[in-house]
CSV table of C-alpha atoms and ligand atoms in Angstrom, one decimal:
chain,number,residue,atom,x,y,z
A,24,MET,CA,64.7,-22.3,-73.2
A,25,THR,CA,61.6,-22.5,-71.1
A,26,LYS,CA,59.3,-19.9,-69.7
A,27,THR,CA,57.8,-20.4,-66.2
A,28,ILE,CA,54.5,-18.7,-65.2
A,29,ARG,CA,53.6,-19.0,-61.5
A,30,VAL,CA,49.9,-19.4,-60.7
A,31,GLY,CA,49.5,-17.9,-57.3
A,32,VAL,CA,46.5,-19.7,-56.0
A,33,PRO,CA,46.3,-19.6,-52.2
A,34,GLY,CA,47.4,-23.0,-50.8
A,35,ALA,CA,48.0,-24.5,-54.2
A,36,SER,CA,50.4,-22.3,-56.1
A,37,HIS,CA,52.2,-24.0,-58.9
A,38,ASP,CA,54.2,-23.5,-62.1
A,39,VAL,CA,53.2,-23.6,-65.7
A,40,VAL,CA,56.4,-24.4,-67.7
A,41,ILE,CA,56.3,-23.8,-71.4
A,42,GLY,CA,59.0,-24.9,-73.8
A,43,TYR,CA,59.8,-26.8,-77.0
A,44,ASP,CA,60.8,-30.5,-76.8
A,45,ILE,CA,60.9,-30.5,-73.0
A,46,LEU,CA,59.2,-33.8,-72.1
A,47,GLN,CA,62.5,-35.4,-71.3
A,48,TYR,CA,63.1,-32.8,-68.6
A,49,LEU,CA,59.8,-33.5,-66.8
A,50,PRO,CA,61.2,-36.1,-64.3
A,51,ARG,CA,63.6,-33.6,-62.8
A,52,ALA,CA,60.7,-31.1,-62.4
A,53,LEU,CA,58.6,-33.8,-60.8
A,54,ARG,CA,61.3,-34.5,-58.2
A,55,ARG,CA,61.4,-30.7,-57.4
A,56,VAL,CA,57.7,-30.7,-56.7
A,57,GLY,CA,57.8,-33.9,-54.6
A,58,VAL,CA,55.8,-36.2,-56.8
A,59,GLY,CA,55.9,-39.8,-55.5
A,60,PRO,CA,57.3,-42.8,-57.3
A,61,THR,CA,54.1,-44.3,-58.7
A,62,ILE,CA,52.4,-42.4,-61.6
A,63,GLY,CA,49.2,-43.3,-63.3
A,64,VAL,CA,49.6,-41.8,-66.8
A,65,VAL,CA,46.1,-41.2,-68.3
A,66,THR,CA,46.1,-40.6,-72.0
A,67,ASP,CA,44.2,-41.5,-75.2
A,68,SER,CA,45.2,-43.8,-77.9
A,69,THR,CA,46.0,-41.1,-80.4
A,70,VAL,CA,48.3,-39.2,-78.1
A,71,ALA,CA,49.8,-42.4,-76.8
A,72,ARG,CA,50.9,-43.4,-80.3
A,73,THR,CA,53.5,-40.6,-80.5
A,74,TRP,CA,54.0,-39.2,-77.0
A,75,LEU,CA,53.5,-41.9,-74.4
A,76,GLY,CA,56.7,-43.8,-75.3
A,77,PRO,CA,59.2,-40.9,-74.9
A,78,LEU,CA,57.4,-39.8,-71.7
A,79,ARG,CA,57.3,-43.3,-70.2
A,80,ARG,CA,61.0,-43.9,-71.0
A,81,ALA,CA,62.0,-40.6,-69.3
A,82,LEU,CA,59.9,-41.4,-66.2
A,83,GLU,CA,61.1,-45.0,-65.9
A,84,ALA,CA,64.7,-44.0,-66.4
A,85,SER,CA,64.4,-41.7,-63.4
A,86,GLY,CA,63.0,-44.5,-61.2
A,87,HIS,CA,59.2,-43.9,-61.5
A,88,SER,CA,56.8,-46.8,-61.8
A,89,VAL,CA,54.4,-45.9,-64.6
A,90,ILE,CA,50.8,-47.3,-64.8
A,91,PRO,CA,49.6,-46.4,-68.3
A,92,VAL,CA,45.8,-45.9,-68.7
A,93,VAL,CA,45.0,-45.5,-72.4
A,94,LEU,CA,41.4,-44.4,-73.3
A,95,ARG,CA,39.7,-44.1,-76.6
A,96,PRO,CA,39.8,-40.5,-77.7
A,97,GLY,CA,36.9,-38.1,-77.8
A,98,GLU,CA,34.5,-36.0,-75.8
A,99,ARG,CA,32.0,-38.8,-75.6
A,100,ARG,CA,34.4,-40.6,-73.2
A,101,LYS,CA,34.3,-37.7,-70.7
A,102,THR,CA,31.8,-39.4,-68.5
A,103,LEU,CA,31.4,-40.7,-64.9
A,104,GLN,CA,31.5,-44.2,-66.4
A,105,THR,CA,35.1,-43.6,-67.7
A,106,VAL,CA,36.0,-42.2,-64.4
A,107,GLY,CA,34.9,-45.4,-62.8
A,108,SER,CA,36.9,-47.5,-65.1
A,109,VAL,CA,40.1,-45.4,-64.7
A,110,CYS,CA,39.7,-45.7,-60.9
A,111,GLY,CA,39.3,-49.4,-61.3
A,112,ARG,CA,42.6,-49.7,-63.2
A,113,LEU,CA,44.4,-47.6,-60.6
A,114,LEU,CA,43.0,-49.6,-57.7
A,115,ARG,CA,43.9,-52.9,-59.4
A,116,ALA,CA,47.5,-51.6,-60.0
A,117,GLY,CA,47.7,-50.7,-56.3
A,118,VAL,CA,48.1,-46.9,-56.7
A,119,GLY,CA,47.9,-45.4,-53.2
A,120,ARG,CA,47.5,-41.9,-51.8
A,121,ASP,CA,51.3,-41.3,-52.3
A,122,GLY,CA,50.7,-41.9,-56.1
A,123,CYS,CA,50.0,-39.2,-58.7
A,124,ILE,CA,48.0,-38.9,-61.9
A,125,LEU,CA,49.7,-37.5,-65.0
A,126,ALA,CA,47.2,-36.3,-67.6
A,127,LEU,CA,48.9,-36.6,-71.0
A,128,GLY,CA,46.5,-35.2,-73.7
A,129,GLY,CA,44.0,-32.6,-74.7
A,130,GLY,CA,41.2,-31.0,-72.6
A,131,VAL,CA,39.2,-34.2,-72.5
A,132,ILE,CA,42.0,-36.2,-70.8
A,133,GLY,CA,43.0,-33.2,-68.6
A,134,ASP,CA,39.4,-32.7,-67.3
A,135,LEU,CA,38.7,-36.4,-66.9
A,136,ALA,CA,42.1,-37.4,-65.3
A,137,GLY,CA,42.0,-34.2,-63.2
A,138,PHE,CA,38.6,-35.3,-61.9
A,139,VAL,CA,39.9,-38.8,-61.1
A,140,ALA,CA,42.8,-37.2,-59.2
A,141,ALA,CA,40.3,-34.9,-57.3
A,142,THR,CA,38.3,-37.9,-56.1
A,143,TYR,CA,40.5,-41.0,-56.1
A,144,GLN,CA,41.1,-42.0,-52.5
A,145,ARG,CA,39.7,-38.5,-51.6
A,146,GLY,CA,42.3,-36.7,-53.8
A,147,ILE,CA,45.8,-37.3,-55.1
A,148,PRO,CA,48.0,-34.8,-57.0
A,149,VAL,CA,47.7,-34.3,-60.7
A,150,VAL,CA,50.3,-33.1,-63.2
A,151,GLN,CA,48.9,-31.7,-66.4
A,152,VAL,CA,50.9,-32.4,-69.6
A,153,PRO,CA,48.7,-30.8,-72.2
A,154,THR,CA,49.2,-31.8,-75.8
A,155,THR,CA,46.6,-29.7,-77.7
A,156,LEU,CA,46.7,-26.0,-78.2
A,157,LEU,CA,43.4,-25.7,-76.4
A,158,ALA,CA,44.8,-27.5,-73.4
A,159,GLN,CA,48.0,-25.5,-73.3
A,160,VAL,CA,46.3,-22.2,-73.5
A,161,ASP,CA,43.3,-23.0,-71.3
A,162,SER,CA,42.0,-26.3,-70.0
A,163,ALA,CA,45.2,-27.6,-68.3
A,164,LEU,CA,45.4,-24.4,-66.2
A,165,GLY,CA,43.1,-23.2,-63.5
A,166,GLY,CA,42.0,-26.4,-61.7
A,167,LYS,CA,38.5,-26.9,-63.2
A,168,VAL,CA,38.1,-30.6,-63.7
A,169,GLY,CA,35.1,-32.7,-64.5
A,170,VAL,CA,32.9,-34.7,-66.8
A,171,ASN,CA,29.8,-34.2,-68.9
A,172,HIS,CA,26.3,-35.3,-68.2
A,173,ALA,CA,23.6,-36.0,-70.8
A,174,LEU,CA,21.9,-32.9,-69.5
A,175,GLY,CA,24.8,-30.6,-69.7
A,176,LYS,CA,28.5,-30.0,-70.4
A,177,ASN,CA,30.9,-30.2,-67.4
A,178,MET,CA,28.0,-30.6,-65.0
A,179,ILE,CA,29.9,-32.9,-62.6
A,180,GLY,CA,33.2,-31.7,-61.5
A,181,ALA,CA,35.5,-30.1,-58.9
A,182,PHE,CA,38.3,-27.6,-58.5
A,183,HIS,CA,41.6,-29.4,-58.2
A,184,GLN,CA,44.7,-27.4,-59.0
A,185,PRO,CA,47.6,-29.2,-60.7
A,186,THR,CA,50.9,-29.7,-58.9
A,187,LEU,CA,52.6,-28.7,-62.2
A,188,VAL,CA,51.6,-27.9,-65.8
A,189,TRP,CA,54.2,-29.0,-68.3
A,190,SER,CA,53.4,-27.5,-71.8
A,191,ASP,CA,55.7,-28.9,-74.5
A,192,THR,CA,54.8,-27.0,-77.7
A,193,ALA,CA,56.6,-29.7,-79.7
A,194,CYS,CA,53.6,-31.9,-79.1
A,195,LEU,CA,51.5,-29.5,-81.2
A,196,ARG,CA,53.5,-30.6,-84.3
A,197,THR,CA,51.3,-33.7,-84.6
A,198,LEU,CA,48.0,-31.9,-84.0
A,199,PRO,CA,45.4,-32.1,-86.8
A,200,ARG,CA,44.3,-28.8,-88.2
A,201,ARG,CA,40.8,-29.1,-86.8
A,202,GLU,CA,42.2,-29.4,-83.3
A,203,LEU,CA,44.4,-26.4,-83.9
A,204,ILE,CA,41.3,-24.5,-84.8
A,205,GLY,CA,39.7,-25.5,-81.6
A,206,GLY,CA,42.6,-24.1,-79.6
A,207,LEU,CA,42.5,-20.9,-81.6
A,208,GLY,CA,39.0,-20.3,-80.4
A,209,GLU,CA,40.3,-19.9,-76.9
A,210,VAL,CA,43.2,-17.8,-78.0
A,211,VAL,CA,40.9,-15.4,-79.8
A,212,LYS,CA,38.9,-15.3,-76.6
A,213,TYR,CA,41.8,-14.0,-74.6
A,214,GLY,CA,42.3,-11.3,-77.2
A,215,ILE,CA,38.7,-10.2,-76.9
A,216,ILE,CA,38.4,-10.4,-73.1
A,217,SER,CA,41.6,-8.7,-72.1
A,218,ASP,CA,44.4,-8.4,-74.6
A,219,ARG,CA,44.0,-6.0,-77.6
A,220,ARG,CA,47.6,-6.6,-78.6
A,221,LEU,CA,47.1,-10.3,-78.8
A,222,PHE,CA,44.0,-9.8,-80.9
A,223,GLU,CA,45.9,-7.5,-83.2
A,224,TRP,CA,48.8,-9.9,-83.4
A,225,LEU,CA,46.3,-12.6,-84.5
A,226,GLU,CA,44.8,-10.3,-87.1
A,227,SER,CA,48.2,-10.0,-88.7
A,228,ASN,CA,49.8,-13.4,-87.9
A,229,LEU,CA,47.0,-16.0,-88.0
A,230,ASP,CA,48.8,-17.8,-90.9
A,231,ARG,CA,51.8,-18.4,-88.7
A,232,VAL,CA,49.7,-20.3,-86.2
A,233,PHE,CA,48.1,-22.4,-89.0
A,234,ALA,CA,51.6,-23.1,-90.4
A,235,LEU,CA,52.6,-24.4,-86.9
A,236,SER,CA,55.4,-21.8,-86.6
A,237,ALA,CA,57.3,-22.7,-83.4
A,238,ALA,CA,57.7,-19.0,-82.5
A,239,GLY,CA,54.1,-18.2,-83.3
A,240,LEU,CA,52.8,-21.1,-81.2
A,241,ARG,CA,55.0,-20.2,-78.4
A,242,PHE,CA,53.8,-16.6,-78.5
A,243,VAL,CA,50.2,-17.5,-78.3
A,244,VAL,CA,50.7,-20.2,-75.6
A,245,GLU,CA,52.7,-17.9,-73.4
A,246,ARG,CA,50.5,-14.9,-73.8
A,247,SER,CA,47.3,-16.9,-73.2
A,248,ALA,CA,48.6,-18.9,-70.3
A,249,SER,CA,49.8,-15.7,-68.6
A,250,ILE,CA,46.3,-14.2,-68.9
A,251,LYS,CA,44.7,-17.3,-67.6
A,252,ALA,CA,47.2,-17.6,-64.7
A,253,ARG,CA,46.5,-14.0,-63.7
A,254,VAL,CA,42.7,-14.4,-63.8
A,255,VAL,CA,42.8,-17.7,-61.8
A,256,ALA,CA,45.1,-16.3,-59.2
A,257,ALA,CA,42.7,-13.4,-58.7
A,258,ASP,CA,39.6,-15.5,-58.5
A,259,GLU,CA,40.1,-19.3,-58.3
A,260,ARG,CA,36.5,-20.2,-57.5
A,261,GLU,CA,34.8,-17.9,-60.1
A,262,HIS,CA,33.2,-15.6,-57.6
A,263,GLY,CA,33.9,-12.6,-59.8
A,264,LEU,CA,36.7,-11.9,-62.4
A,265,ARG,CA,37.1,-15.6,-63.6
A,266,VAL,CA,33.7,-15.5,-65.2
A,267,ILE,CA,35.2,-13.4,-68.0
A,268,LEU,CA,36.9,-16.7,-69.2
A,269,ASN,CA,33.4,-17.8,-70.1
A,270,HIS,CA,33.1,-15.3,-72.9
A,271,GLY,CA,31.4,-17.1,-75.8
A,272,HIS,CA,30.6,-20.0,-73.6
A,273,THR,CA,27.0,-19.3,-72.7
A,274,VAL,CA,26.1,-19.9,-76.3
A,275,GLY,CA,29.1,-22.1,-77.1
A,276,HIS,CA,28.4,-24.8,-74.5
A,277,ALA,CA,24.8,-24.9,-75.6
A,278,LEU,CA,25.8,-25.3,-79.3
A,279,GLU,CA,28.3,-28.1,-78.3
A,280,ALA,CA,25.7,-30.0,-76.3
A,281,ALA,CA,22.9,-29.5,-78.8
A,282,ALA,CA,25.1,-30.8,-81.6
A,283,GLY,CA,25.8,-34.0,-79.6
A,284,TYR,CA,29.1,-34.3,-77.8
A,285,GLY,CA,32.0,-34.8,-80.2
A,286,ARG,CA,30.3,-33.3,-83.3
A,287,LEU,CA,31.4,-29.8,-82.7
A,288,ARG,CA,34.8,-29.3,-81.0
A,289,HIS,CA,34.7,-27.3,-77.8
A,290,GLY,CA,36.9,-24.5,-79.3
A,291,GLU,CA,34.8,-24.5,-82.5
A,292,ALA,CA,31.7,-24.0,-80.4
A,293,VAL,CA,33.3,-21.2,-78.5
A,294,LEU,CA,34.3,-19.5,-81.8
A,295,LEU,CA,30.6,-19.6,-82.9
A,296,GLY,CA,29.5,-18.6,-79.5
A,297,MET,CA,31.7,-15.5,-79.6
A,298,ARG,CA,30.5,-14.6,-83.0
A,299,ILE,CA,26.9,-14.8,-81.8
A,300,GLU,CA,27.6,-13.0,-78.6
A,301,ALA,CA,29.3,-10.2,-80.5
A,302,GLN,CA,26.1,-9.8,-82.5
A,303,ILE,CA,24.0,-9.7,-79.4
A,304,ALA,CA,26.3,-7.1,-77.8
A,305,ALA,CA,26.2,-5.0,-81.0
A,306,TRP,CA,22.4,-5.2,-81.1
A,307,MET,CA,22.2,-4.2,-77.5
A,308,GLY,CA,24.3,-1.1,-78.2
A,309,LEU,CA,27.2,-2.4,-76.0
A,310,LEU,CA,29.7,-3.0,-78.8
A,311,SER,CA,30.6,-0.7,-81.7
A,312,GLU,CA,29.9,-1.8,-85.2
A,313,GLU,CA,33.6,-1.5,-86.0
A,314,HIS,CA,34.7,-3.8,-83.2
A,315,ARG,CA,31.9,-6.3,-84.0
A,316,ARG,CA,33.1,-6.4,-87.6
A,317,ARG,CA,36.7,-7.0,-86.5
A,318,ILE,CA,35.7,-9.7,-84.1
A,319,VAL,CA,33.5,-11.5,-86.7
A,320,GLY,CA,36.2,-10.9,-89.3
A,321,LEU,CA,38.9,-12.7,-87.3
A,322,ILE,CA,36.5,-15.5,-86.3
A,323,ASP,CA,35.5,-16.1,-89.9
A,324,ARG,CA,39.1,-16.6,-90.9
A,325,VAL,CA,39.1,-19.7,-88.7
A,326,PRO,CA,36.9,-22.2,-90.5
A,327,VAL,CA,34.3,-24.0,-88.6
A,328,ALA,CA,31.6,-26.3,-90.2
A,329,ALA,CA,28.6,-26.3,-87.9
A,330,PRO,CA,25.9,-28.9,-88.3
A,331,ARG,CA,22.3,-27.8,-88.6
A,332,LEU,CA,21.0,-27.5,-85.0
A,333,SER,CA,17.7,-27.4,-83.3
A,334,LEU,CA,17.2,-23.9,-82.0
A,335,ALA,CA,14.9,-25.2,-79.2
A,336,ARG,CA,17.6,-27.6,-78.0
A,337,VAL,CA,20.3,-24.8,-78.1
A,338,LEU,CA,18.0,-22.5,-76.0
A,339,GLY,CA,17.1,-25.4,-73.7
A,340,HIS,CA,20.8,-26.0,-72.9
A,341,MET,CA,21.4,-22.3,-72.4
A,342,GLY,CA,18.6,-22.4,-69.8
A,343,ARG,CA,20.7,-24.9,-67.8
A,344,ASP,CA,24.0,-23.0,-68.0
A,345,LYS,CA,26.1,-23.1,-64.8
A,346,LYS,CA,26.5,-19.3,-64.9
A,347,ASN,CA,22.7,-18.8,-64.7
A,348,ARG,CA,21.5,-17.3,-61.4
A,349,ARG,CA,17.9,-17.7,-60.2
A,350,GLY,CA,17.0,-19.0,-63.7
A,351,VAL,CA,18.4,-15.9,-65.4
A,352,MET,CA,20.9,-16.4,-68.2
A,353,ARG,CA,24.2,-14.6,-67.8
A,354,PHE,CA,26.4,-13.6,-70.7
A,355,VAL,CA,29.9,-12.2,-70.8
A,356,LEU,CA,29.7,-9.8,-73.7
A,357,ALA,CA,32.4,-7.9,-75.4
A,358,THR,CA,32.1,-4.1,-75.0
A,359,ALA,CA,35.3,-3.5,-77.1
A,360,ILE,CA,38.2,-5.6,-78.2
A,361,GLY,CA,40.0,-6.3,-75.0
A,362,ARG,CA,37.0,-5.6,-72.7
A,363,VAL,CA,34.0,-7.6,-71.5
A,364,GLN,CA,31.0,-7.1,-69.2
A,365,VAL,CA,28.6,-9.5,-67.5
A,366,VAL,CA,25.1,-9.0,-68.8
A,367,GLU,CA,21.8,-10.5,-67.6
A,368,ARG,CA,18.3,-10.3,-69.0
A,369,VAL,CA,19.0,-10.5,-72.7
A,370,ASP,CA,15.8,-10.5,-74.8
A,371,PRO,CA,15.3,-14.1,-75.8
A,372,ALA,CA,14.1,-13.1,-79.3
A,373,LEU,CA,17.4,-11.3,-79.8
A,374,ILE,CA,19.4,-14.4,-78.7
A,375,ALA,CA,17.4,-16.5,-81.2
A,376,ASP,CA,17.9,-14.1,-84.0
A,377,ALA,CA,21.7,-13.9,-83.3
A,378,ILE,CA,21.9,-17.7,-83.3
A,379,ARG,CA,20.0,-17.9,-86.6
A,380,ALA,CA,22.4,-15.3,-88.1
A,381,SER,CA,25.4,-17.5,-87.5
A,382,VAL,CA,24.4,-21.1,-87.6
A,383,ARG,CA,21.9,-23.1,-89.6
A,384,THR,CA,18.9,-24.0,-87.4
A,385,ARG,CA,15.7,-25.9,-87.5
A,386,GLY,CA,12.6,-25.4,-85.4
B,417,LIG,P1,40.5,-33.4,-77.0
B,417,LIG,O1,41.1,-33.6,-75.6
B,417,LIG,O2,39.4,-34.2,-77.4
B,417,LIG,O3,41.7,-33.5,-78.0
B,417,LIG,C1,41.3,-33.4,-79.4
B,417,LIG,C2,41.8,-34.6,-80.2
B,417,LIG,O4,43.2,-34.3,-80.5
B,417,LIG,C3,41.7,-35.9,-79.6
B,417,LIG,O5,41.3,-36.8,-80.6
B,417,LIG,C4,43.1,-36.3,-79.2
B,417,LIG,O6,43.4,-37.7,-79.3
B,417,LIG,C5,43.9,-35.5,-80.2
B,417,LIG,N1,45.3,-35.1,-79.8
B,417,LIG,C6,45.6,-34.6,-78.6
B,417,LIG,N2,46.9,-34.2,-78.6
B,417,LIG,C7,47.4,-34.5,-79.8
B,417,LIG,C8,48.6,-34.3,-80.4
B,417,LIG,N3,49.6,-33.7,-79.8
B,417,LIG,N4,48.8,-34.8,-81.7
B,417,LIG,C9,47.8,-35.4,-82.3
B,417,LIG,N5,46.5,-35.5,-81.8
B,417,LIG,C10,46.4,-35.1,-80.6
B,417,LIG,O7,40.0,-31.9,-77.2
B,417,LIG,P2,40.6,-30.5,-76.7
B,417,LIG,O8,40.1,-29.5,-77.7
B,417,LIG,O9,42.0,-30.5,-76.3
B,417,LIG,O10,39.8,-30.3,-75.3
B,417,LIG,C11,38.4,-30.1,-75.3
B,417,LIG,C12,37.9,-30.3,-73.9
B,417,LIG,O11,38.5,-29.4,-73.0
B,417,LIG,C13,36.4,-30.2,-73.7
B,417,LIG,O12,35.9,-31.3,-73.0
B,417,LIG,C14,36.2,-28.9,-72.9
B,417,LIG,O13,35.1,-29.0,-72.1
B,417,LIG,C15,37.5,-28.9,-72.1
B,417,LIG,N6,37.9,-27.6,-71.6
B,417,LIG,C16,38.1,-27.5,-70.2
B,417,LIG,C17,38.5,-26.3,-69.7
B,417,LIG,C18,38.9,-26.2,-68.3
B,417,LIG,O14,39.1,-25.1,-67.8
B,417,LIG,N7,39.0,-27.3,-67.6
B,417,LIG,C19,38.7,-25.2,-70.5
B,417,LIG,C20,38.4,-25.3,-71.9
B,417,LIG,C21,38.0,-26.6,-72.4
B,418,LIG,N1,37.7,-22.2,-69.2
B,418,LIG,C1,37.0,-21.4,-68.2
B,418,LIG,C2,37.7,-21.4,-66.9
B,418,LIG,O1,38.7,-22.0,-66.7
B,418,LIG,O2,37.3,-20.7,-66.0
């Protein structure tokens, strides 16, 4: 049984289909959305080991010509240089404007392959087939695609909505625990920003997610994807509401970049970012002590080992955050479980103290 969530983006509405063991049915869905015969499947070597074979067989059996592009895994590959080499591979294989990119993997592959699709021959369709919890609940939805720059996370990118998102929760069976934790960071985020019931469910059922319970995973993927779809449909280009999806990210992105890409998973950085931002909100009198304690309590049940970080580097990265306006940092702070508010002009000393209270720093 599958669940379909419609993302109602003007001019680019599409479905997110969620189900267990559904890769084999993807070709039928591709026909329905009019995807052409040639598909560049961008993936990484870890994902390819288990999931490329079955997908490729299903696609070829239904008459598609598949160009596999298998990259080395990891955040450090999310660069313009990799974009160039993927484009080279597609050009050499003769993929034209009637071709399509299929991103099979986690958020790194989804962001990178999506950016290739946004720019290759001025744009071709992309189908997102997310294989990590993080990608199924967040990155594969919403059309933000891009790559990192040495000076900042996701600094080069585009909006390019997928033609279809196909989330097979069976893929999560092979996910290492650390990657599950990364995904949980974004799930906890949805609870904090807009879904008190989801937050309470996590407080009671976190173990079911760690145990890879099929029903538990399906619940969190469906619930999270529904929230993201609603927010993106209301504000695709982040002129307003969509900024709430960046809760925990003002600090989180800076921690991730300061640690050096790949050392701290994105979702791990977001967990720490939300912990720190809850402290900032409480110190500013925006969040009650009871809700701060519950937020921190849930986050601390999801183990994250942060390296020692240079405080100056973290603050430097925060100064270049994409949400900043006229050089002023913007935070999306929790005001209660299920509610957030955009806040500017936070005392830098308070930010530094909150960071020091959650991660080991130097400098
Ligand atoms: P990832 O893509 O690096 O995947 C994590 C690891 O899991 C990789 O080593 C991968 O090979 C492996 N893996 C993937 N699927 C697997 C499976 N089914 N079984 C076993 N191993 C598997 O990391 P991620 O956490 O999925 O994504 C993080 C990226 O997503 C970051 O670059 C972040 O910036 C981006 N992101 C983007 C958005 C967006 O809106 N576009 C939102 C959130 C995060
Ligand atoms: N992950 C933030 C967004 O999609 O807007």
